[in-house]
Amino acid sequence: MSLINDDFLLESNIARELYNEFAKDLPIVDYHCHIDAKEIAEDINFKNITELWLKGDHYKWRLMRASGIEEKYITGDASDKEKFMMWAKAIESAFGNPLYHWTCLELTRYFGIEEPLTTENAEEIWNKANEMLGSGELSARKIMARSNVELICTTDDPCDSLIYHEQIKASGFESKVLPAFRPDNIVDIEKDSFNSYVEKLEKASGKKISNISDLKDALSSRLDHFASHGCVLSDHGTEFIWYGENLNVTPDDVFTKKLSDPNVKLTDEELTAYKSDIMLFFAREYAKRNWTMQLHFGCKRNVNSVMLNSTGINCGCDTITGSFDFVTPLTGFMDRLNSEGLLPKMIIYSLNPSDNTVIDTLCGCYNDGKVRGKIQHGAAWWFNDNLAGMEEQLTSLCAQSPLPCFVGMLTDSRCFLSYTRHEYFRRIFCNYLGRAIERNRFPYDKRILKDIIERVCYKNALEMLTAD
């Protein structure tokens, strides 16, 4: 029997009923991903399964390196077939890793291949998958249609023209594709690339930037540009939370100092002054526009300098940061905005799972009784989007927050086959509920359970992205 069958991850009759009756056929709203809008606009066809499946997927690259596979077969100059064969070698015995389940799900749902990938059947699977890809039946848009994708949010730089979003909309494609505003490049003033990015922003906005007031004016114009393309969601990725008050330097002093010397090394106080100010600016603008602000933190990126220099960023050499006090700066930031009446809707994520309960209790401090689920804990993210990580996040969230307000799952992926992660989450979620019911911790009231499942797996995300 295939591993991916009707009972996959569903351990009881109740769990199976909940999944099949209420979750299985819900459309997908993927509110945070890294899919390239250009690939959707052009409805690209992939030349083989390696290009579709392994290119740019640092989750898989990490597993392959840890399995003793040379870089030649990961990001190097080996042929696509050789890379696929090495992936089969790495994944066939990867017990307990979510990539094993995802690989099985993706082969089954998109290629009709029910047996797990192994070194013994890799040649056969390579040929069958590539035959289907060559037929055109698994182009970018057809994969989305087959996955029942109703809406996705890509992740876009403020300087992006959003021309491909315009093309997608004009084409009449049934799945809605919205941009999400990701301004990390203008927040991270410490980076060597900052000054060249300011120049890029000048060109995109058509505004000269000489001081921080000019900067905010240029960014406001880009926010308007994104809003005109349906954007209602932003995203910020940071290692730490930067916030401080009554500092000895002004944000404008720091900004002009950096503009005058792109190689200057800024102090922690200077970084705090600038980043506090620019993040407050963004949050206020989001509140005025009724956008939702996503805040991802707790990731230490590019810790392997050898790999960074040879392969570049997003190569799979990132890690979870250790515990640090994010509560003091984050509550200072949120309280300042709340006092001004300009605290936006927020989704907060930490990559460190030990922060789950801290985040859940923090969120409860700023919900105002006016907006349902205004401040909430985001889905188990990156190193946590596995069976254990999802259940841990759900357990903490349920203990401190109303579960029906949870905005649910996202792919956070660059691969079109990753929509099966929504199925993975839905099965885990329904099994989680079924287990609680079987243990007499919640009544088997289908009316209530239907509402919870539909909200968490679909409606809450849709409402967040379609709000006026």
PDB file of C-alpha atoms in Angstrom, residues 64 77 92 156 182 293 461:
ATOM      1  CA  MET A  64      22.100  16.235   0.651  1.00  0.00           C
ATOM      2  CA  ASP A  77      28.088  21.472 -12.563  1.00  0.00           C
ATOM      3  CA  GLU A  92      15.300   7.174   0.500  1.00  0.00           C
ATOM      4  CA  ASP A 156       8.424  41.511  -3.522  1.00  0.00           C
ATOM      5  CA  ARG A 182       9.281  43.094   1.713  1.00  0.00           C
ATOM      6  CA  MET A 293       2.488  43.270   9.056  1.00  0.00           C
ATOM      7  CA  ALA A 461      -6.206  33.877   5.384  1.00  0.00           C
TER       8      ALA A 461
END
